[in-house]
Amino acid sequence: YLKDIKSEHSLIINSDIIIKDSGGVTEKIKERSNDGIIVMNRMDFENEIETAKIYEMGFDGFFINGNYLDCFPQSILCLGQCHWDYWLPYVASIGGVNIIKQREPYIYHQLHNIQYSRIDYKRTGEIFRAELGIFKLSDVSQVNNYVFRHIRANLK
């Protein structure tokens, strides 16, 4: 969709994310996006947003400069499914695009019950493994861990 509308800048976030832009963070992100894809860890909180703590094990936001949209092939995976948050930065990285970690708090998430099952995790994990061509590892968790380590090692 973003390719079709020729988006100059796009922020992709999960639907339950709250954006809190204090001090012009969005403009700084736009500027940094000239150098690569910006990946964002959410700040989790229970009741009060001021008590939020960073969630490091996944990504809930991606700021993409339109110049980098062509590095992404079509995928069966979609936003909100298991593994999609690793697919996007991994594909960018192996395509030669920098992946840049958003270090200032920007996106927030109120904790709730997990809304996926082990079956969903395995099913989307197999799609993830097949689309990325990572056949040397057969266990979905191993593939997930391999890709996550690659992403973390390549964050700017």
Tab-separated table of C-alpha atoms in Angstrom:
chain	number	residue	atom	x	y	z
A	1	TYR	CA	0.000	0.000	0.000
A	2	LEU	CA	2.750	2.456	0.940
A	3	LYS	CA	4.469	1.819	-2.385
A	4	ASP	CA	1.214	2.386	-4.259
A	5	ILE	CA	0.509	5.746	-2.640
A	6	LYS	CA	4.174	6.749	-2.964
A	7	SER	CA	4.382	7.724	0.685
A	8	GLU	CA	7.258	10.076	1.529
A	9	HIS	CA	7.299	9.055	5.203
A	10	SER	CA	5.290	6.353	6.947
A	11	LEU	CA	4.866	5.316	10.547
A	12	ILE	CA	3.625	1.768	10.940
A	13	ILE	CA	2.447	0.897	14.455
A	14	ASN	CA	0.282	-1.710	16.114
A	15	SER	CA	-3.271	-0.526	16.728
A	16	ASP	CA	-2.949	-0.434	20.516
A	17	ILE	CA	0.060	1.900	20.510
A	18	ILE	CA	-0.061	5.428	21.909
A	19	ILE	CA	2.279	8.018	20.367
A	20	LYS	CA	3.686	10.528	22.824
A	21	ASP	CA	5.749	13.134	21.019
A	22	SER	CA	7.478	15.318	23.536
A	23	GLY	CA	9.956	17.857	22.276
A	24	GLY	CA	9.582	17.369	18.520
A	25	VAL	CA	10.683	13.727	18.414
A	26	THR	CA	8.695	13.107	15.217
A	27	GLU	CA	10.716	15.697	13.297
A	28	LYS	CA	13.976	14.165	14.567
A	29	ILE	CA	12.785	10.719	13.467
A	30	LYS	CA	11.911	12.045	10.006
A	31	GLU	CA	15.402	13.453	9.662
A	32	ARG	CA	17.089	10.227	10.834
A	33	SER	CA	14.934	8.209	8.433
A	34	ASN	CA	17.031	9.544	5.549
A	35	ASP	CA	19.712	7.101	6.737
A	36	GLY	CA	17.553	3.976	7.143
A	37	ILE	CA	14.487	2.348	8.657
A	38	ILE	CA	13.712	3.473	12.211
A	39	VAL	CA	12.641	0.634	14.534
A	40	MET	CA	10.884	1.368	17.809
A	41	ASN	CA	10.512	-0.532	21.045
A	42	ARG	CA	7.370	0.283	22.931
A	43	MET	CA	7.192	1.533	26.494
A	44	ASP	CA	4.865	-0.764	28.481
A	45	PHE	CA	2.745	0.440	31.373
A	46	GLU	CA	-0.046	-0.957	33.512
A	47	ASN	CA	-2.089	2.017	34.708
A	48	GLU	CA	-0.007	5.181	34.529
A	49	ILE	CA	2.012	6.045	31.434
A	50	GLU	CA	4.641	7.702	33.645
A	51	THR	CA	5.589	4.247	35.008
A	52	ALA	CA	6.341	2.825	31.543
A	53	LYS	CA	9.323	0.541	30.977
A	54	ILE	CA	10.884	-0.379	27.653
A	55	TYR	CA	9.927	-3.689	26.018
A	56	GLU	CA	13.108	-4.913	24.308
A	57	MET	CA	12.001	-8.239	22.788
A	58	GLY	CA	10.014	-6.899	19.872
A	59	PHE	CA	9.256	-3.852	17.788
A	60	ASP	CA	5.928	-2.069	17.674
A	61	GLY	CA	6.762	0.840	15.432
A	62	PHE	CA	8.585	1.425	12.169
A	63	PHE	CA	9.243	4.788	10.565
A	64	ILE	CA	10.022	4.305	6.891
A	65	ASN	CA	11.326	6.886	4.476
A	66	GLY	CA	9.703	6.311	1.076
A	67	ASN	CA	13.158	5.883	-0.486
A	68	TYR	CA	13.440	2.481	1.232
A	69	LEU	CA	10.066	0.966	0.395
A	70	ASP	CA	11.399	-0.990	-2.586
A	71	CYS	CA	13.528	-3.212	-0.330
A	72	PHE	CA	10.386	-4.956	0.943
A	73	PRO	CA	8.921	-7.842	-1.053
A	74	GLN	CA	5.305	-8.917	-0.738
A	75	SER	CA	4.710	-11.026	2.371
A	76	ILE	CA	1.930	-13.197	3.700
A	77	LEU	CA	2.733	-11.888	7.176
A	78	CYS	CA	0.974	-8.760	8.351
A	79	LEU	CA	1.096	-6.205	11.130
A	80	GLY	CA	0.029	-7.602	14.463
A	81	GLN	CA	0.918	-11.211	13.681
A	82	CYS	CA	3.748	-13.017	15.402
A	83	HIS	CA	7.153	-12.544	13.736
A	84	TRP	CA	6.135	-9.618	11.538
A	85	ASP	CA	8.010	-7.215	13.790
A	86	TYR	CA	11.219	-9.146	13.076
A	87	TRP	CA	10.501	-9.673	9.369
A	88	LEU	CA	10.511	-5.972	8.485
A	89	PRO	CA	13.883	-4.959	10.016
A	90	TYR	CA	15.537	-8.243	8.994
A	91	VAL	CA	14.483	-7.827	5.350
A	92	ALA	CA	15.699	-4.222	5.401
A	93	SER	CA	19.032	-5.250	6.904
A	94	ILE	CA	19.777	-8.088	4.483
A	95	GLY	CA	18.767	-5.704	1.691
A	96	GLY	CA	21.537	-3.317	2.715
A	97	VAL	CA	19.340	-0.741	4.460
A	98	ASN	CA	20.421	0.556	7.852
A	99	ILE	CA	18.138	-0.250	10.746
A	100	ILE	CA	18.211	2.532	13.292
A	101	LYS	CA	16.922	2.141	16.834
A	102	GLN	CA	14.690	4.914	18.137
A	103	ARG	CA	16.304	5.601	21.507
A	104	GLU	CA	14.010	8.312	22.867
A	105	PRO	CA	10.674	7.126	24.302
A	106	TYR	CA	8.033	7.683	21.640
A	107	ILE	CA	5.494	4.847	21.563
A	108	TYR	CA	3.612	3.486	24.562
A	109	HIS	CA	1.485	0.420	25.206
A	110	GLN	CA	-0.896	-0.383	28.031
A	111	LEU	CA	-0.405	-3.983	29.112
A	112	HIS	CA	-3.193	-6.482	28.400
A	113	ASN	CA	-3.593	-10.222	28.011
A	114	ILE	CA	-1.637	-11.797	25.144
A	115	GLN	CA	-3.901	-12.198	22.141
A	116	TYR	CA	-2.201	-14.931	20.140
A	117	SER	CA	-1.900	-18.651	20.603
A	118	ARG	CA	0.998	-21.083	20.353
A	119	ILE	CA	-0.621	-22.379	17.138
A	120	ASP	CA	-0.519	-18.849	15.638
A	121	TYR	CA	3.116	-18.498	16.729
A	122	LYS	CA	4.104	-21.769	15.008
A	123	ARG	CA	2.051	-21.085	11.848
A	124	THR	CA	3.399	-17.577	11.288
A	125	GLY	CA	6.857	-18.798	12.308
A	126	GLU	CA	6.836	-21.322	9.471
A	127	ILE	CA	5.777	-18.604	7.015
A	128	PHE	CA	8.506	-16.360	8.437
A	129	ARG	CA	11.160	-19.088	8.042
A	130	ALA	CA	10.056	-19.919	4.486
A	131	GLU	CA	9.864	-16.309	3.280
A	132	LEU	CA	13.311	-15.550	4.695
A	133	GLY	CA	14.771	-18.797	3.376
A	134	ILE	CA	16.239	-19.769	6.750
A	135	PHE	CA	16.093	-23.534	6.343
A	136	LYS	CA	19.234	-24.362	8.312
A	137	LEU	CA	17.147	-23.955	11.462
A	138	SER	CA	13.977	-26.010	11.678
A	139	ASP	CA	12.624	-24.920	15.042
A	140	VAL	CA	10.588	-21.710	14.890
A	141	SER	CA	12.034	-20.415	18.170
A	142	GLN	CA	15.582	-20.949	16.855
A	143	VAL	CA	14.753	-18.998	13.696
A	144	ASN	CA	13.174	-16.245	15.764
A	145	ASN	CA	16.218	-16.020	18.046
A	146	TYR	CA	18.630	-16.077	15.076
A	147	VAL	CA	16.823	-13.216	13.351
A	148	PHE	CA	16.496	-11.207	16.573
A	149	ARG	CA	20.241	-11.527	17.243
A	150	HIS	CA	20.938	-10.399	13.650
A	151	ILE	CA	18.693	-7.360	14.069
A	152	ARG	CA	20.236	-6.364	17.409
A	153	ALA	CA	23.764	-6.795	16.049
A	154	ASN	CA	22.955	-4.495	13.117
A	155	LEU	CA	21.102	-1.707	14.909
A	156	LYS	CA	22.647	1.711	14.487
